[in-house]
Amino acid sequence: MASTRDGVNWPRAQALAAAERASYIARNPESARLAGQAAQHLLFGVPMHWMNDWSTPFALTVSEASGARFRDTDGHEYIDFCLGDTGAMFGHAPQPVAQAIARQATRGYTAMLPSEDAAPVAAELARRFGLPYWQFALSASDANRFVLRWLRAATGRGKVLVFNGCYHGTVDDVFVDLVDGVPTQRDSLLGQVHKLTDHTVVVEFNDLPALEAALKQGDIACVLAEPVMTNIGMVLPQPGYWEAAQQLIKRHGSLLVIDETHTISSGPGGYAQAHGMQPDALVVGKPIGGGIPCAVYGFTEELARRVEQAKRSAPPGHSGVGTTLSANMFAMAAMRANLEQVMTEDAYRHMFALAAQLAEGLRAVIARHKLPWCVTQIGARTEFQFTPTAPQNGTQAQAILDGDLEQIIHLYLLNRGLLITPFHNMLLVCPATAESDVTRLLHAFEDCIRQLLFG
Ligand SMILES: Cc1ncc(COP(=O)(O)O)c(C=O)c1O
């Protein structure tokens, strides 16, 4: 049976891992000192427990970040292909956003009232994403939670359908996997006392019969999906999949929510605009405010009316939607600058060209060394996967993850001033990434592959 380690000399890979860990420890004394200090008062020694899941023996401390680069506390410079796992997809501290924030810094941050930026931001979102009505949240997780709540209220249906292996942030509803074909609440989810499988239906991506069978029950409020799965490694829709899936969703009175938080890499209006999809609702978080915490969600005219009706016909009181700081003045200023001046057609053109070079370069290295791996690219997002043919669903994508092998490659690159996304093998380019940065990445990647094969 094929393995993720086919072609890799595993004893040598393990020796390389040990050498890279030793090198990291020697290179980063100040990060080590700060990690020791942090351990005294930070739970797990880091601000977020998952910051321990990188390939490094202890967390790398960042001192500053700008454009496609950041510097650590020991003074090393890195080319950043992780870009905050999309939060900084348009570069760190893009100048128009920095200026807008600086302007807003003396003009107030939050007042529970709309700022002058609110209407222009909503108009730009409507133009760009083709949906007329918008609301705001502080994170994509929150935006997804709010959309599910609105859509359950608007449809009077209780269930949500997601794809096996999906991730939409810390939205409890989506932590249901297919285990041997059986919907199963994810064991890793902490403190969840509700039986999620009562209200969450899960099917494989690219499986139209399974989708139809689920929708036929007539109790699914909405399908929440990334148009391309990105969080279990990339899984592309098969040709014609979304056209047929959208028809099924409509025919059975359900709604489609497209989460573009990662696939905004596909173009200024996301994957849905670039591929003629017509979602009922759309969510974007992470980079929408240039890395400032904020997220947006939009509705079609028809859905907006149904949502408004649901709110108007509910008794007065808390709706379960909203947080005090959502749509604050600071975030609005950042979003306006980012949308108007940073997330431009020109920026995307540059990113697409570089990502294509990166993807081609990775393919060439993989081919030269006869590794059974493949490369997938969606706009500015590129990923190499440990399989000769790209996975078609979450189960297949899960089977080809290899955390140990990933971490060896990631740490090798990091020790050479190149950061890629943890947990899988994703690389993003931003408007400030240069061709020479891509070349450097490709050389280091090939050096690493040589070590894995021949020591
Ligand atoms: C597709 C998608 N949606 C939503 C989220 C949640 O974003 P956040 O963690 O900023 O809430 C993520 C995070 O990775 C994501 O990949």
Short mmCIF file of N, CA and C and ligand atoms in Angstrom, two decimals, residues 85 139-142 144 167-170 226 230-231 259 261-262 286, ligand 1:
data_model
loop_
_atom_site.label_atom_id
_atom_site.label_comp_id
_atom_site.label_asym_id
_atom_site.label_seq_id
_atom_site.Cartn_x
_atom_site.Cartn_y
_atom_site.Cartn_z
N ASP A 85 -1.27 32.25 8.53
CA ASP A 85 -2.29 31.32 8.02
C ASP A 85 -3.45 32.11 7.40
N SER A 139 -14.29 37.71 14.27
CA SER A 139 -13.48 36.61 13.72
C SER A 139 -14.35 35.82 12.76
N ALA A 140 -13.70 35.04 11.92
CA ALA A 140 -14.46 34.19 10.99
C ALA A 140 -15.24 33.14 11.77
N SER A 141 -14.68 32.67 12.88
CA SER A 141 -15.42 31.71 13.71
C SER A 141 -16.76 32.32 14.13
N ASP A 142 -16.70 33.54 14.64
CA ASP A 142 -17.93 34.22 15.07
C ASP A 142 -18.87 34.43 13.89
N ASN A 144 -19.20 32.72 11.18
CA ASN A 144 -19.86 31.46 10.82
C ASN A 144 -20.95 31.09 11.84
N TYR A 167 -13.05 22.61 8.34
CA TYR A 167 -12.79 23.47 9.50
C TYR A 167 -13.34 24.85 9.17
N HIS A 168 -14.15 25.38 10.09
CA HIS A 168 -14.69 26.72 9.89
C HIS A 168 -14.46 27.56 11.13
N GLY A 169 -13.33 27.30 11.82
CA GLY A 169 -13.07 27.98 13.07
C GLY A 169 -13.66 27.19 14.22
N THR A 170 -13.72 27.83 15.38
CA THR A 170 -14.21 27.13 16.58
C THR A 170 -15.74 27.17 16.64
N GLU A 226 -16.41 25.43 2.52
CA GLU A 226 -15.39 26.14 1.74
C GLU A 226 -15.58 25.66 0.30
N THR A 230 -9.64 23.51 2.41
CA THR A 230 -8.24 23.92 2.57
C THR A 230 -7.63 23.47 3.88
N ASN A 231 -8.46 23.03 4.79
CA ASN A 231 -7.93 22.84 6.14
C ASN A 231 -7.49 21.42 6.47
N ASP A 259 -17.82 29.82 2.87
CA ASP A 259 -16.81 30.40 3.76
C ASP A 259 -15.55 30.65 2.93
N THR A 261 -12.93 32.41 3.84
CA THR A 261 -11.85 32.90 4.69
C THR A 261 -10.46 32.52 4.15
N HIS A 262 -10.33 31.33 3.62
CA HIS A 262 -9.04 30.93 3.02
C HIS A 262 -9.05 31.09 1.50
N LYS A 286 -10.27 36.66 8.75
CA LYS A 286 -8.81 36.78 8.72
C LYS A 286 -8.26 38.01 7.99
C1 LIG B 1 -12.22 28.33 6.28
C2 LIG B 1 -12.07 28.92 7.65
N1 LIG B 1 -13.11 29.53 8.21
C3 LIG B 1 -13.03 30.08 9.42
C4 LIG B 1 -11.87 30.03 10.13
C5 LIG B 1 -11.79 30.65 11.49
O1 LIG B 1 -11.01 31.79 11.50
P1 LIG B 1 -10.69 32.46 12.90
O2 LIG B 1 -9.79 31.49 13.61
O3 LIG B 1 -9.98 33.72 12.54
O4 LIG B 1 -11.96 32.66 13.62
C6 LIG B 1 -10.75 29.39 9.60
C7 LIG B 1 -9.49 29.31 10.34
O5 LIG B 1 -8.52 28.71 9.95
C8 LIG B 1 -10.87 28.83 8.31
O6 LIG B 1 -9.83 28.20 7.76
#
